[in-house]
mmCIF file of C-alpha atoms and ligand atoms in Angstrom:
data_model
loop_
_atom_site.group_PDB
_atom_site.id
_atom_site.type_symbol
_atom_site.label_atom_id
_atom_site.label_comp_id
_atom_site.label_asym_id
_atom_site.label_seq_id
_atom_site.Cartn_x
_atom_site.Cartn_y
_atom_site.Cartn_z
ATOM 1 C CA MET R 854 18.083 20.274 -1.412
ATOM 2 C CA ASN R 855 19.377 18.468 -4.495
ATOM 3 C CA ASN R 856 22.615 17.668 -2.721
ATOM 4 C CA PHE R 857 20.871 15.326 -0.330
ATOM 5 C CA ASP R 858 21.401 11.655 -0.963
ATOM 6 C CA TYR R 859 18.369 10.852 1.202
ATOM 7 C CA ASP R 860 20.152 7.912 2.860
ATOM 8 C CA THR R 861 18.651 9.055 6.125
ATOM 9 C CA CYS R 862 15.456 10.920 6.861
ATOM 10 C CA PRO R 863 15.814 14.578 5.744
ATOM 11 C CA THR R 864 16.467 16.648 8.826
ATOM 12 C CA ASP R 865 13.741 19.215 8.204
ATOM 13 C CA LEU R 866 11.129 16.507 8.693
ATOM 14 C CA ASP R 867 9.918 16.097 12.250
ATOM 15 C CA SER R 868 10.852 12.520 13.077
ATOM 16 C CA ASP R 869 8.204 12.422 15.821
ATOM 17 C CA ARG R 870 5.457 13.179 13.323
ATOM 18 C CA LEU R 871 6.263 10.819 10.490
ATOM 19 C CA PRO R 872 3.332 8.739 9.261
ATOM 20 C CA GLN R 873 3.395 5.385 10.976
ATOM 21 C CA HIS R 874 1.775 3.703 8.010
ATOM 22 C CA VAL R 875 1.916 4.824 4.375
ATOM 23 C CA ALA R 876 -0.360 3.367 1.700
ATOM 24 C CA VAL R 877 0.556 3.745 -1.970
ATOM 25 C CA ILE R 878 -1.355 3.319 -5.204
ATOM 26 C CA MET R 879 1.456 2.557 -7.608
ATOM 27 C CA ASP R 880 -0.033 3.947 -10.802
ATOM 28 C CA GLY R 881 1.369 4.975 -14.182
ATOM 29 C CA ASN R 882 3.622 2.054 -15.116
ATOM 30 C CA GLY R 883 1.952 1.679 -18.514
ATOM 31 C CA ARG R 884 2.122 5.378 -19.374
ATOM 32 C CA TRP R 885 5.740 5.567 -18.231
ATOM 33 C CA ALA R 886 6.617 2.724 -20.625
ATOM 34 C CA LYS R 887 4.587 4.204 -23.467
ATOM 35 C CA ARG R 888 6.318 7.547 -23.070
ATOM 36 C CA GLN R 889 9.665 5.880 -23.726
ATOM 37 C CA GLY R 890 8.387 3.657 -26.520
ATOM 38 C CA PHE R 891 8.521 0.473 -24.428
ATOM 39 C CA PRO R 892 5.805 -2.165 -23.960
ATOM 40 C CA ARG R 893 3.668 -1.755 -20.824
ATOM 41 C CA ILE R 894 5.390 -4.656 -19.100
ATOM 42 C CA ALA R 895 8.663 -2.707 -19.070
ATOM 43 C CA GLY R 896 6.869 -0.195 -16.861
ATOM 44 C CA HIS R 897 5.842 -2.929 -14.438
ATOM 45 C CA ARG R 898 9.400 -4.198 -14.255
ATOM 46 C CA GLN R 899 10.712 -0.739 -13.467
ATOM 47 C CA GLY R 900 7.808 -0.143 -11.067
ATOM 48 C CA ALA R 901 8.887 -3.189 -9.079
ATOM 49 C CA ARG R 902 12.336 -1.624 -8.619
ATOM 50 C CA THR R 903 10.699 1.551 -7.399
ATOM 51 C CA LEU R 904 8.734 -0.400 -4.832
ATOM 52 C CA LYS R 905 11.796 -2.198 -3.580
ATOM 53 C CA ASN R 906 13.550 1.155 -3.120
ATOM 54 C CA LEU R 907 10.575 2.546 -1.245
ATOM 55 C CA VAL R 908 10.559 -0.375 1.192
ATOM 56 C CA HIS R 909 14.226 0.351 1.880
ATOM 57 C CA CYS R 910 13.503 4.019 2.226
ATOM 58 C CA CYS R 911 10.797 3.376 4.825
ATOM 59 C CA LYS R 912 13.299 1.356 6.781
ATOM 60 C CA ASP R 913 16.039 3.994 6.447
ATOM 61 C CA TRP R 914 13.730 6.846 7.432
ATOM 62 C CA GLY R 915 11.917 5.098 10.262
ATOM 63 C CA ILE R 916 8.458 4.598 8.764
ATOM 64 C CA PRO R 917 7.273 1.307 10.210
ATOM 65 C CA ALA R 918 4.531 0.253 7.772
ATOM 66 C CA LEU R 919 3.952 0.414 4.025
ATOM 67 C CA THR R 920 1.023 -1.049 2.100
ATOM 68 C CA ALA R 921 1.289 -1.125 -1.700
ATOM 69 C CA TYR R 922 -1.503 -1.743 -4.206
ATOM 70 C CA ALA R 923 -0.035 -4.242 -6.664
ATOM 71 C CA PHE R 924 -3.094 -5.808 -8.312
ATOM 72 C CA SER R 925 -6.756 -4.925 -7.901
ATOM 73 C CA THR R 926 -9.825 -7.137 -8.227
ATOM 74 C CA GLU R 927 -10.548 -5.089 -11.375
ATOM 75 C CA ASN R 928 -7.109 -5.642 -12.920
ATOM 76 C CA TRP R 929 -8.177 -9.108 -14.151
ATOM 77 C CA ARG R 930 -9.962 -7.172 -16.915
ATOM 78 C CA ARG R 931 -6.615 -6.331 -18.512
ATOM 79 C CA PRO R 932 -5.233 -8.273 -21.487
ATOM 80 C CA LEU R 933 -4.309 -11.824 -20.528
ATOM 81 C CA GLU R 934 -0.625 -11.339 -21.387
ATOM 82 C CA GLU R 935 -0.345 -8.371 -19.050
ATOM 83 C CA VAL R 936 -2.084 -10.206 -16.194
ATOM 84 C CA ASP R 937 0.130 -13.235 -16.737
ATOM 85 C CA PHE R 938 3.220 -11.072 -16.817
ATOM 86 C CA LEU R 939 2.296 -9.435 -13.523
ATOM 87 C CA LEU R 940 1.638 -12.741 -11.772
ATOM 88 C CA VAL R 941 4.951 -14.152 -12.983
ATOM 89 C CA LEU R 942 6.708 -10.935 -11.956
ATOM 90 C CA PHE R 943 5.291 -11.140 -8.406
ATOM 91 C CA GLU R 944 6.456 -14.717 -8.110
ATOM 92 C CA ARG R 945 9.922 -13.962 -9.426
ATOM 93 C CA LEU R 946 10.318 -10.961 -7.155
ATOM 94 C CA LEU R 947 9.364 -12.970 -4.104
ATOM 95 C CA ARG R 948 11.861 -15.632 -5.018
ATOM 96 C CA GLN R 949 14.668 -13.174 -5.770
ATOM 97 C CA GLU R 950 14.126 -10.603 -3.058
ATOM 98 C CA LEU R 951 13.016 -12.673 -0.090
ATOM 99 C CA ALA R 952 16.457 -13.334 1.370
ATOM 100 C CA GLU R 953 17.498 -9.673 1.246
ATOM 101 C CA MET R 954 14.187 -8.410 2.632
ATOM 102 C CA ASP R 955 14.356 -10.942 5.420
ATOM 103 C CA HIS R 956 17.919 -9.887 6.154
ATOM 104 C CA GLU R 957 16.776 -6.249 6.310
ATOM 105 C CA GLY R 958 14.138 -7.131 8.875
ATOM 106 C CA VAL R 959 11.145 -6.628 6.591
ATOM 107 C CA ARG R 960 7.946 -8.398 7.572
ATOM 108 C CA ILE R 961 6.001 -9.257 4.418
ATOM 109 C CA SER R 962 2.287 -9.792 4.396
ATOM 110 C CA PHE R 963 -0.476 -9.822 1.800
ATOM 111 C CA ILE R 964 -3.995 -8.480 1.705
ATOM 112 C CA GLY R 965 -6.645 -9.545 -0.782
ATOM 113 C CA ASP R 966 -8.269 -12.762 -1.889
ATOM 114 C CA LEU R 967 -5.305 -14.949 -2.714
ATOM 115 C CA SER R 968 -7.374 -18.035 -3.562
ATOM 116 C CA PRO R 969 -7.555 -17.467 -7.364
ATOM 117 C CA LEU R 970 -3.790 -16.940 -7.688
ATOM 118 C CA PRO R 971 -1.638 -19.628 -9.329
ATOM 119 C CA PRO R 972 -0.499 -22.289 -6.818
ATOM 120 C CA SER R 973 3.182 -21.572 -7.501
ATOM 121 C CA LEU R 974 2.667 -17.905 -6.589
ATOM 122 C CA ARG R 975 0.700 -18.842 -3.491
ATOM 123 C CA ARG R 976 3.541 -21.075 -2.388
ATOM 124 C CA GLU R 977 6.019 -18.182 -2.681
ATOM 125 C CA ILE R 978 3.612 -15.935 -0.804
ATOM 126 C CA ASP R 979 3.219 -18.438 2.025
ATOM 127 C CA ARG R 980 6.962 -18.923 2.191
ATOM 128 C CA ALA R 981 7.663 -15.174 2.352
ATOM 129 C CA VAL R 982 5.002 -14.533 4.987
ATOM 130 C CA LEU R 983 6.175 -17.398 7.152
ATOM 131 C CA ALA R 984 9.882 -16.630 6.828
ATOM 132 C CA THR R 985 9.489 -12.969 7.772
ATOM 133 C CA ALA R 986 6.701 -13.226 10.354
ATOM 134 C CA ASN R 987 8.903 -12.172 13.275
ATOM 135 C CA ASN R 988 10.776 -9.344 11.556
ATOM 136 C CA GLN R 989 10.400 -5.913 13.111
ATOM 137 C CA ALA R 990 12.047 -3.221 10.971
ATOM 138 C CA VAL R 991 9.239 -2.529 8.486
ATOM 139 C CA HIS R 992 5.873 -4.127 7.899
ATOM 140 C CA PHE R 993 5.507 -4.337 4.121
ATOM 141 C CA SER R 994 2.073 -5.356 3.010
ATOM 142 C CA VAL R 995 1.172 -6.062 -0.610
ATOM 143 C CA ALA R 996 -2.393 -5.804 -1.897
ATOM 144 C CA VAL R 997 -2.901 -8.517 -4.507
ATOM 145 C CA ASN R 998 -6.313 -9.312 -5.945
ATOM 146 C CA TYR R 999 -7.424 -6.716 -3.461
ATOM 147 C CA GLY R 1000 -10.615 -4.673 -3.659
ATOM 148 C CA SER R 1001 -12.195 -2.843 -0.771
ATOM 149 C CA ARG R 1002 -15.728 -3.785 -1.715
ATOM 150 C CA ALA R 1003 -14.785 -7.462 -1.926
ATOM 151 C CA GLU R 1004 -13.033 -7.133 1.443
ATOM 152 C CA LEU R 1005 -16.087 -5.594 3.098
ATOM 153 C CA THR R 1006 -18.403 -8.141 1.485
ATOM 154 C CA HIS R 1007 -16.179 -10.938 2.765
ATOM 155 C CA ALA R 1008 -16.236 -9.401 6.260
ATOM 156 C CA CYS R 1009 -20.052 -9.139 6.178
ATOM 157 C CA ARG R 1010 -20.342 -12.787 5.230
ATOM 158 C CA GLN R 1011 -18.095 -13.936 8.043
ATOM 159 C CA ILE R 1012 -19.967 -11.822 10.569
ATOM 160 C CA ALA R 1013 -23.362 -13.036 9.279
ATOM 161 C CA GLU R 1014 -22.137 -16.609 9.650
ATOM 162 C CA GLN R 1015 -21.270 -15.991 13.306
ATOM 163 C CA VAL R 1016 -24.712 -14.520 13.885
ATOM 164 C CA ARG R 1017 -26.315 -17.532 12.221
ATOM 165 C CA GLN R 1018 -24.369 -19.866 14.467
ATOM 166 C CA GLY R 1019 -25.432 -17.879 17.508
ATOM 167 C CA THR R 1020 -21.882 -16.910 18.548
ATOM 168 C CA LEU R 1021 -22.482 -13.215 17.879
ATOM 169 C CA GLN R 1022 -25.524 -11.039 18.562
ATOM 170 C CA PRO R 1023 -26.421 -8.359 15.956
ATOM 171 C CA GLU R 1024 -26.300 -5.671 18.650
ATOM 172 C CA ASP R 1025 -22.698 -6.647 19.417
ATOM 173 C CA ILE R 1026 -21.523 -5.791 15.890
ATOM 174 C CA ASN R 1027 -19.488 -2.608 16.158
ATOM 175 C CA GLU R 1028 -16.614 -0.987 14.275
ATOM 176 C CA GLN R 1029 -14.068 -3.141 16.075
ATOM 177 C CA VAL R 1030 -15.857 -6.330 15.061
ATOM 178 C CA ILE R 1031 -15.878 -5.210 11.435
ATOM 179 C CA GLU R 1032 -12.177 -4.310 11.600
ATOM 180 C CA GLN R 1033 -11.363 -7.742 12.957
ATOM 181 C CA HIS R 1034 -12.752 -9.264 9.769
ATOM 182 C CA LEU R 1035 -10.828 -7.102 7.331
ATOM 183 C CA TYR R 1036 -7.653 -8.352 5.649
ATOM 184 C CA THR R 1037 -5.803 -5.564 7.454
ATOM 185 C CA SER R 1038 -6.956 -6.663 10.902
ATOM 186 C CA GLY R 1039 -4.363 -5.798 13.532
ATOM 187 C CA THR R 1040 -2.558 -3.193 11.391
ATOM 188 C CA PRO R 1041 -3.123 0.457 12.323
ATOM 189 C CA ASP R 1042 -4.868 2.473 9.591
ATOM 190 C CA PRO R 1043 -2.666 4.342 7.096
ATOM 191 C CA ASP R 1044 -1.878 7.951 8.025
ATOM 192 C CA LEU R 1045 -0.915 8.902 4.496
ATOM 193 C CA LEU R 1046 -2.114 7.728 1.095
ATOM 194 C CA ILE R 1047 0.017 8.485 -1.952
ATOM 195 C CA ARG R 1048 -1.139 7.972 -5.534
ATOM 196 C CA SER R 1049 1.199 8.506 -8.449
ATOM 197 C CA SER R 1050 0.477 9.355 -12.120
ATOM 198 C CA GLY R 1051 -1.942 12.224 -11.601
ATOM 199 C CA GLU R 1052 -5.125 10.190 -11.131
ATOM 200 C CA LEU R 1053 -7.315 11.520 -8.336
ATOM 201 C CA ARG R 1054 -9.249 8.453 -7.263
ATOM 202 C CA LEU R 1055 -9.059 5.511 -4.873
ATOM 203 C CA SER R 1056 -9.847 2.722 -7.358
ATOM 204 C CA ASN R 1057 -11.362 0.522 -4.648
ATOM 205 C CA TYR R 1058 -8.363 0.756 -2.292
ATOM 206 C CA LEU R 1059 -8.698 0.590 1.511
ATOM 207 C CA LEU R 1060 -12.004 2.491 1.613
ATOM 208 C CA TRP R 1061 -12.611 1.721 5.283
ATOM 209 C CA GLN R 1062 -8.997 2.076 6.426
ATOM 210 C CA LEU R 1063 -8.389 5.436 4.733
ATOM 211 C CA ALA R 1064 -11.292 7.151 6.517
ATOM 212 C CA TYR R 1065 -8.942 9.653 8.204
ATOM 213 C CA ALA R 1066 -5.795 9.365 6.088
ATOM 214 C CA GLU R 1067 -4.185 12.397 4.490
ATOM 215 C CA PHE R 1068 -4.018 12.160 0.689
ATOM 216 C CA TYR R 1069 -1.083 13.141 -1.499
ATOM 217 C CA PHE R 1070 -1.253 12.998 -5.279
ATOM 218 C CA THR R 1071 1.709 13.403 -7.598
ATOM 219 C CA ASP R 1072 1.858 13.562 -11.386
ATOM 220 C CA VAL R 1073 5.058 11.481 -11.370
ATOM 221 C CA PHE R 1074 4.577 8.048 -12.944
ATOM 222 C CA TRP R 1075 5.268 5.218 -10.517
ATOM 223 C CA PRO R 1076 8.574 4.041 -12.084
ATOM 224 C CA ASP R 1077 9.953 7.568 -11.529
ATOM 225 C CA PHE R 1078 8.750 7.774 -7.915
ATOM 226 C CA ASP R 1079 11.950 8.179 -5.891
ATOM 227 C CA ARG R 1080 13.075 9.344 -2.466
ATOM 228 C CA ALA R 1081 12.866 12.986 -3.497
ATOM 229 C CA VAL R 1082 9.168 12.626 -4.380
ATOM 230 C CA PHE R 1083 8.536 10.669 -1.197
ATOM 231 C CA TYR R 1084 10.236 13.411 0.775
ATOM 232 C CA LYS R 1085 7.909 15.966 -0.809
ATOM 233 C CA ALA R 1086 4.885 13.844 0.104
ATOM 234 C CA LEU R 1087 6.093 13.693 3.716
ATOM 235 C CA GLN R 1088 6.677 17.456 3.802
ATOM 236 C CA HIS R 1089 3.101 17.994 2.683
ATOM 237 C CA TYR R 1090 1.871 15.461 5.200
ATOM 238 C CA GLN R 1091 3.592 17.333 8.024
ATOM 239 C CA MET R 1092 1.922 20.569 6.981
ATOM 240 C CA ARG R 1093 -1.543 19.079 7.402
ATOM 241 C CA ASP R 1094 -3.643 19.725 10.465
ATOM 242 C CA ARG R 1095 -5.302 16.435 11.358
ATOM 243 C CA ARG R 1096 -8.401 17.340 13.288
ATOM 244 C CA TYR R 1097 -10.428 14.098 13.257
ATOM 245 C CA GLY R 1098 -13.638 16.095 13.451
ATOM 246 C CA THR R 1099 -12.658 18.130 16.497
ATOM 247 C CA VAL R 1100 -11.832 21.822 16.857
ATOM 248 C CA LYS R 1101 -8.746 23.210 18.513
ATOM 249 C CA LEU R 1102 -9.701 24.924 21.761
ATOM 250 C CA GLN R 1103 -7.342 27.807 21.077
ATOM 251 C CA GLN R 1104 -8.858 28.372 17.648
ATOM 252 C CA SER R 1105 -12.444 28.140 18.811
ATOM 253 C CA TYR R 1106 -11.889 30.755 21.542
ATOM 254 C CA ALA R 1107 -9.799 33.034 19.361
ATOM 255 C CA GLY R 1108 -12.857 33.761 17.185
HETATM 256 C C1 IPE S 2255 -0.067 0.486 -12.170
HETATM 257 O O1 IPE S 2255 0.293 0.979 -13.405
HETATM 258 C C2 IPE S 2255 0.289 -0.965 -11.995
HETATM 259 C C3 IPE S 2255 -0.872 -1.882 -11.916
HETATM 260 C C4 IPE S 2255 -2.125 -1.554 -11.917
HETATM 261 C C5 IPE S 2255 -0.557 -3.286 -11.828
HETATM 262 P P1 IPE S 2255 -0.706 0.861 -14.621
HETATM 263 O O2 IPE S 2255 -0.474 -0.428 -15.326
HETATM 264 O O3 IPE S 2255 -2.106 1.083 -14.185
HETATM 265 O O4 IPE S 2255 -0.219 2.071 -15.540
HETATM 266 P P2 IPE S 2255 -1.155 3.059 -16.353
HETATM 267 O O5 IPE S 2255 -2.126 3.656 -15.397
HETATM 268 O O6 IPE S 2255 -1.832 2.255 -17.411
HETATM 269 O O7 IPE S 2255 -0.216 4.075 -16.901
HETATM 270 C C1 IPE S 2256 -5.115 0.929 -9.343
HETATM 271 O O1 IPE S 2256 -4.617 1.329 -10.564
HETATM 272 C C2 IPE S 2256 -4.667 -0.472 -9.027
HETATM 273 C C3 IPE S 2256 -3.234 -0.617 -8.779
HETATM 274 C C4 IPE S 2256 -2.342 0.330 -8.732
HETATM 275 C C5 IPE S 2256 -2.797 -1.979 -8.560
HETATM 276 P P1 IPE S 2256 -5.460 1.167 -11.893
HETATM 277 O O2 IPE S 2256 -4.629 1.725 -12.987
HETATM 278 O O3 IPE S 2256 -5.934 -0.233 -12.057
HETATM 279 O O4 IPE S 2256 -6.732 2.083 -11.607
HETATM 280 P P2 IPE S 2256 -7.740 2.805 -12.591
HETATM 281 O O5 IPE S 2256 -8.202 1.770 -13.573
HETATM 282 O O6 IPE S 2256 -6.985 3.902 -13.263
HETATM 283 O O7 IPE S 2256 -8.819 3.339 -11.705
HETATM 284 MG MG1 MG S 2257 -3.256 2.707 -14.013
#
């Protein structure tokens, strides 16, 4: 398999059963850098390249949606220099990569509370979202200052406000209403979640949306995550039997 260049979707994958939405927790940038004797920020820089390649890969292989965890509501607790570096990196990437992504047909969107971000970054975000709004090839969503608990709290507040104003009755609150108030509203839930770096946790990512996702964990640090690792994740995904709580009739009668 090493001879494959992975320019197109590997032929042993069933193209009719590819995940329609992949979510990634891009973890291990710091440890990757440390392992090579570099400062942590070098890992973030390399991690950004990895992400760019993965967006291209999704396009090349026909996976229509990718959501990447770039900065959590908890990541503000990191040293100021690292936080500042990340925010500047996001801004620079948007500025440098927007034209190419747009050209490739990537639709860029963001999830999370963007209000505390620096105005210059918010301007780049708005520009990227607006410029790519009608693109169709891949929907690339970036989670920045994102936390699932904050998202659900925000949704609860908005719904409570509607109830207070009398435009919504408590008995009319259902799963669809809650979904409509999430940052991901309108995007189908991820089918596959991938976390790199060997950590086996969700770290406050998409708790509602991942209810029926398949999980794939790899020990590879994010900057080393390449098409070969992604291919392996997809192979594992295609081996899973997604039952959604049901039983297969054949199995239940076979005894
Ligand atoms: C993930 O890599 C990137 C962000 C959270 C922004 P880390 O920075 O968490 O890398 P490790 O986990 O410390 O190795
Ligand atoms: C999760 O990684 C957040 C992102 C990848 C942006 P962390 O490195 O922040 O998660 P923990 O601290 O190991 O749970
Ligand atoms: Mg980490």
